[in-house]
């Protein structure tokens, strides 16, 4: 005799709280990392110094350049083009109204290859020399006086070789925004 016990299976219902979707829809990867053909025509850079500077094509060669310094710690122009080996006259004016102790300006033209950041930092404590750092005068092609509001200065200089020459204002805190380039053409 066989007795079959049909044990009623206890309906053990296991609710597995499967938190499947964490809703991580943060895949907004709009980074189009595919840089398409950065064709750098490096073959022509030897001929024209500064050819890669944006807007350089619209700047005419001149031997007399004018530049203003303003109360918003900017120059009115930042790009010039001259002839290497030719005398250039620079007329600089501080057209601002802030007192000289707070907002003076100059123009310091640096030799190509000068570390502009290092020069600007070295100039900060050099108040006795109108913020031209004595230890780095070899890097200076020419510079104006340090001008208070309404003052002007005129200098002449010659950029000896073709190349790109940075110029900055060395009044403390200014060289970050007051900087530009003079391209000397062959
Ligand atoms: Cu300045």
PDB file of N, CA and C in Angstrom, residues 45-51 53 56 59-63 65 79-88 109-112 141 157-167 180-186:
ATOM      1  N   UNK A  45      54.605  78.030 -41.126  1.00  0.00           N
ATOM      2  CA  UNK A  45      54.847  78.856 -39.947  1.00  0.00           C
ATOM      3  C   UNK A  45      56.243  79.446 -39.934  1.00  0.00           C
ATOM      4  N   UNK A  46      57.125  78.901 -40.677  1.00  0.00           N
ATOM      5  CA  UNK A  46      58.477  79.427 -40.688  1.00  0.00           C
ATOM      6  C   UNK A  46      58.571  80.746 -41.456  1.00  0.00           C
ATOM      7  N   UNK A  47      57.684  80.945 -42.376  1.00  0.00           N
ATOM      8  CA  UNK A  47      57.777  82.116 -43.232  1.00  0.00           C
ATOM      9  C   UNK A  47      57.220  83.355 -42.539  1.00  0.00           C
ATOM     10  N   UNK A  48      56.041  83.225 -41.920  1.00  0.00           N
ATOM     11  CA  UNK A  48      55.373  84.374 -41.318  1.00  0.00           C
ATOM     12  C   UNK A  48      55.284  84.198 -39.816  1.00  0.00           C
ATOM     13  N   UNK A  49      56.075  84.926 -39.056  1.00  0.00           N
ATOM     14  CA  UNK A  49      55.941  84.813 -37.598  1.00  0.00           C
ATOM     15  C   UNK A  49      54.562  85.263 -37.144  1.00  0.00           C
ATOM     16  N   UNK A  50      53.987  84.511 -36.207  1.00  0.00           N
ATOM     17  CA  UNK A  50      52.676  84.870 -35.689  1.00  0.00           C
ATOM     18  C   UNK A  50      51.522  84.531 -36.598  1.00  0.00           C
ATOM     19  N   UNK A  51      51.777  83.706 -37.621  1.00  0.00           N
ATOM     20  CA  UNK A  51      50.722  83.395 -38.580  1.00  0.00           C
ATOM     21  C   UNK A  51      49.547  82.669 -37.924  1.00  0.00           C
ATOM     22  N   UNK A  53      48.255  83.471 -35.027  1.00  0.00           N
ATOM     23  CA  UNK A  53      47.534  84.351 -34.099  1.00  0.00           C
ATOM     24  C   UNK A  53      46.218  84.784 -34.741  1.00  0.00           C
ATOM     25  N   UNK A  56      45.508  88.166 -37.033  1.00  0.00           N
ATOM     26  CA  UNK A  56      46.753  88.822 -37.442  1.00  0.00           C
ATOM     27  C   UNK A  56      46.671  89.307 -38.885  1.00  0.00           C
ATOM     28  N   UNK A  59      45.730  92.996 -39.391  1.00  0.00           N
ATOM     29  CA  UNK A  59      46.590  94.034 -38.811  1.00  0.00           C
ATOM     30  C   UNK A  59      47.618  94.474 -39.849  1.00  0.00           C
ATOM     31  N   UNK A  60      47.710  95.772 -40.052  1.00  0.00           N
ATOM     32  CA  UNK A  60      48.654  96.297 -41.039  1.00  0.00           C
ATOM     33  C   UNK A  60      49.997  96.605 -40.387  1.00  0.00           C
ATOM     34  N   UNK A  61      51.045  96.463 -41.182  1.00  0.00           N
ATOM     35  CA  UNK A  61      52.388  96.828 -40.694  1.00  0.00           C
ATOM     36  C   UNK A  61      52.451  98.342 -40.501  1.00  0.00           C
ATOM     37  N   UNK A  62      53.025  98.753 -39.376  1.00  0.00           N
ATOM     38  CA  UNK A  62      53.140 100.180 -39.097  1.00  0.00           C
ATOM     39  C   UNK A  62      54.437 100.456 -38.332  1.00  0.00           C
ATOM     40  N   UNK A  63      54.942 101.676 -38.471  1.00  0.00           N
ATOM     41  CA  UNK A  63      56.091 102.065 -37.659  1.00  0.00           C
ATOM     42  C   UNK A  63      55.682 103.071 -36.584  1.00  0.00           C
ATOM     43  N   UNK A  65      52.726 103.109 -33.603  1.00  0.00           N
ATOM     44  CA  UNK A  65      51.566 102.447 -33.007  1.00  0.00           C
ATOM     45  C   UNK A  65      51.076 103.232 -31.792  1.00  0.00           C
ATOM     46  N   UNK A  79      47.145  93.783 -30.589  1.00  0.00           N
ATOM     47  CA  UNK A  79      47.877  93.144 -31.676  1.00  0.00           C
ATOM     48  C   UNK A  79      48.422  94.202 -32.630  1.00  0.00           C
ATOM     49  N   UNK A  80      49.739  94.139 -32.848  1.00  0.00           N
ATOM     50  CA  UNK A  80      50.381  95.065 -33.771  1.00  0.00           C
ATOM     51  C   UNK A  80      51.335  94.289 -34.672  1.00  0.00           C
ATOM     52  N   UNK A  81      51.653  94.940 -35.781  1.00  0.00           N
ATOM     53  CA  UNK A  81      52.586  94.326 -36.720  1.00  0.00           C
ATOM     54  C   UNK A  81      53.572  95.388 -37.169  1.00  0.00           C
ATOM     55  N   UNK A  82      54.860  95.056 -37.047  1.00  0.00           N
ATOM     56  CA  UNK A  82      55.905  96.000 -37.446  1.00  0.00           C
ATOM     57  C   UNK A  82      56.934  95.257 -38.299  1.00  0.00           C
ATOM     58  N   UNK A  83      57.911  96.009 -38.760  1.00  0.00           N
ATOM     59  CA  UNK A  83      59.029  95.417 -39.494  1.00  0.00           C
ATOM     60  C   UNK A  83      60.207  95.218 -38.543  1.00  0.00           C
ATOM     61  N   UNK A  84      60.756  94.034 -38.551  1.00  0.00           N
ATOM     62  CA  UNK A  84      61.945  93.779 -37.735  1.00  0.00           C
ATOM     63  C   UNK A  84      63.083  94.683 -38.199  1.00  0.00           C
ATOM     64  N   UNK A  85      63.843  95.199 -37.235  1.00  0.00           N
ATOM     65  CA  UNK A  85      64.997  96.015 -37.556  1.00  0.00           C
ATOM     66  C   UNK A  85      64.673  97.453 -37.897  1.00  0.00           C
ATOM     67  N   UNK A  86      63.398  97.814 -37.820  1.00  0.00           N
ATOM     68  CA  UNK A  86      62.986  99.177 -38.172  1.00  0.00           C
ATOM     69  C   UNK A  86      62.507  99.911 -36.926  1.00  0.00           C
ATOM     70  N   UNK A  87      62.874 101.174 -36.823  1.00  0.00           N
ATOM     71  CA  UNK A  87      62.493 101.952 -35.646  1.00  0.00           C
ATOM     72  C   UNK A  87      60.980 102.150 -35.597  1.00  0.00           C
ATOM     73  N   UNK A  88      60.429 101.906 -34.414  1.00  0.00           N
ATOM     74  CA  UNK A  88      58.982 102.025 -34.207  1.00  0.00           C
ATOM     75  C   UNK A  88      58.736 103.032 -33.091  1.00  0.00           C
ATOM     76  N   UNK A 109      57.721  95.720 -23.315  1.00  0.00           N
ATOM     77  CA  UNK A 109      57.874  94.808 -24.455  1.00  0.00           C
ATOM     78  C   UNK A 109      58.983  93.811 -24.128  1.00  0.00           C
ATOM     79  N   UNK A 110      58.653  92.543 -24.251  1.00  0.00           N
ATOM     80  CA  UNK A 110      59.553  91.478 -23.798  1.00  0.00           C
ATOM     81  C   UNK A 110      60.184  90.727 -24.967  1.00  0.00           C
ATOM     82  N   UNK A 111      61.372  90.237 -24.711  1.00  0.00           N
ATOM     83  CA  UNK A 111      62.030  89.418 -25.729  1.00  0.00           C
ATOM     84  C   UNK A 111      61.262  88.123 -25.951  1.00  0.00           C
ATOM     85  N   UNK A 112      61.265  87.628 -27.202  1.00  0.00           N
ATOM     86  CA  UNK A 112      60.623  86.331 -27.456  1.00  0.00           C
ATOM     87  C   UNK A 112      61.237  85.251 -26.568  1.00  0.00           C
ATOM     88  N   UNK A 141      62.829  94.603 -24.031  1.00  0.00           N
ATOM     89  CA  UNK A 141      63.242  95.324 -25.236  1.00  0.00           C
ATOM     90  C   UNK A 141      63.103  96.821 -25.004  1.00  0.00           C
ATOM     91  N   UNK A 157      61.549 102.210 -30.268  1.00  0.00           N
ATOM     92  CA  UNK A 157      62.263 100.956 -30.067  1.00  0.00           C
ATOM     93  C   UNK A 157      62.407 100.244 -31.405  1.00  0.00           C
ATOM     94  N   UNK A 158      63.255  99.253 -31.413  1.00  0.00           N
ATOM     95  CA  UNK A 158      63.445  98.424 -32.599  1.00  0.00           C
ATOM     96  C   UNK A 158      63.381  96.963 -32.179  1.00  0.00           C
ATOM     97  N   UNK A 159      62.547  96.203 -32.851  1.00  0.00           N
ATOM     98  CA  UNK A 159      62.516  94.761 -32.600  1.00  0.00           C
ATOM     99  C   UNK A 159      63.554  94.124 -33.516  1.00  0.00           C
ATOM    100  N   UNK A 160      64.589  93.541 -32.934  1.00  0.00           N
ATOM    101  CA  UNK A 160      65.768  93.184 -33.733  1.00  0.00           C
ATOM    102  C   UNK A 160      65.525  92.083 -34.757  1.00  0.00           C
ATOM    103  N   UNK A 161      64.713  91.111 -34.395  1.00  0.00           N
ATOM    104  CA  UNK A 161      64.564  89.946 -35.274  1.00  0.00           C
ATOM    105  C   UNK A 161      63.086  89.653 -35.552  1.00  0.00           C
ATOM    106  N   UNK A 162      62.800  89.010 -36.683  1.00  0.00           N
ATOM    107  CA  UNK A 162      61.423  88.566 -36.926  1.00  0.00           C
ATOM    108  C   UNK A 162      60.969  87.642 -35.807  1.00  0.00           C
ATOM    109  N   UNK A 163      59.723  87.800 -35.419  1.00  0.00           N
ATOM    110  CA  UNK A 163      59.203  86.963 -34.344  1.00  0.00           C
ATOM    111  C   UNK A 163      57.996  87.615 -33.689  1.00  0.00           C
ATOM    112  N   UNK A 164      57.558  87.008 -32.589  1.00  0.00           N
ATOM    113  CA  UNK A 164      56.399  87.504 -31.856  1.00  0.00           C
ATOM    114  C   UNK A 164      56.866  87.980 -30.482  1.00  0.00           C
ATOM    115  N   UNK A 165      56.589  89.253 -30.201  1.00  0.00           N
ATOM    116  CA  UNK A 165      57.037  89.877 -28.955  1.00  0.00           C
ATOM    117  C   UNK A 165      55.816  90.175 -28.081  1.00  0.00           C
ATOM    118  N   UNK A 166      55.817  89.638 -26.882  1.00  0.00           N
ATOM    119  CA  UNK A 166      54.741  89.938 -25.941  1.00  0.00           C
ATOM    120  C   UNK A 166      54.951  91.314 -25.326  1.00  0.00           C
ATOM    121  N   UNK A 167      53.847  92.005 -25.064  1.00  0.00           N
ATOM    122  CA  UNK A 167      53.935  93.196 -24.206  1.00  0.00           C
ATOM    123  C   UNK A 167      52.874  93.085 -23.120  1.00  0.00           C
ATOM    124  N   UNK A 180      49.496  91.865 -24.818  1.00  0.00           N
ATOM    125  CA  UNK A 180      49.262  91.800 -26.250  1.00  0.00           C
ATOM    126  C   UNK A 180      50.513  91.334 -26.964  1.00  0.00           C
ATOM    127  N   UNK A 181      50.480  91.382 -28.276  1.00  0.00           N
ATOM    128  CA  UNK A 181      51.596  90.876 -29.057  1.00  0.00           C
ATOM    129  C   UNK A 181      51.952  91.850 -30.178  1.00  0.00           C
ATOM    130  N   UNK A 182      53.239  91.980 -30.403  1.00  0.00           N
ATOM    131  CA  UNK A 182      53.734  92.701 -31.565  1.00  0.00           C
ATOM    132  C   UNK A 182      54.448  91.702 -32.451  1.00  0.00           C
ATOM    133  N   UNK A 183      53.962  91.563 -33.655  1.00  0.00           N
ATOM    134  CA  UNK A 183      54.592  90.644 -34.599  1.00  0.00           C
ATOM    135  C   UNK A 183      55.569  91.439 -35.445  1.00  0.00           C
ATOM    136  N   UNK A 184      56.814  90.997 -35.447  1.00  0.00           N
ATOM    137  CA  UNK A 184      57.844  91.632 -36.266  1.00  0.00           C
ATOM    138  C   UNK A 184      58.066  90.787 -37.516  1.00  0.00           C
ATOM    139  N   UNK A 185      57.747  91.375 -38.640  1.00  0.00           N
ATOM    140  CA  UNK A 185      57.895  90.648 -39.904  1.00  0.00           C
ATOM    141  C   UNK A 185      59.313  90.824 -40.464  1.00  0.00           C
ATOM    142  N   UNK A 186      59.743  89.864 -41.235  1.00  0.00           N
ATOM    143  CA  UNK A 186      61.085  89.965 -41.837  1.00  0.00           C
ATOM    144  C   UNK A 186      61.181  91.177 -42.779  1.00  0.00           C
TER     145      UNK A 186
END
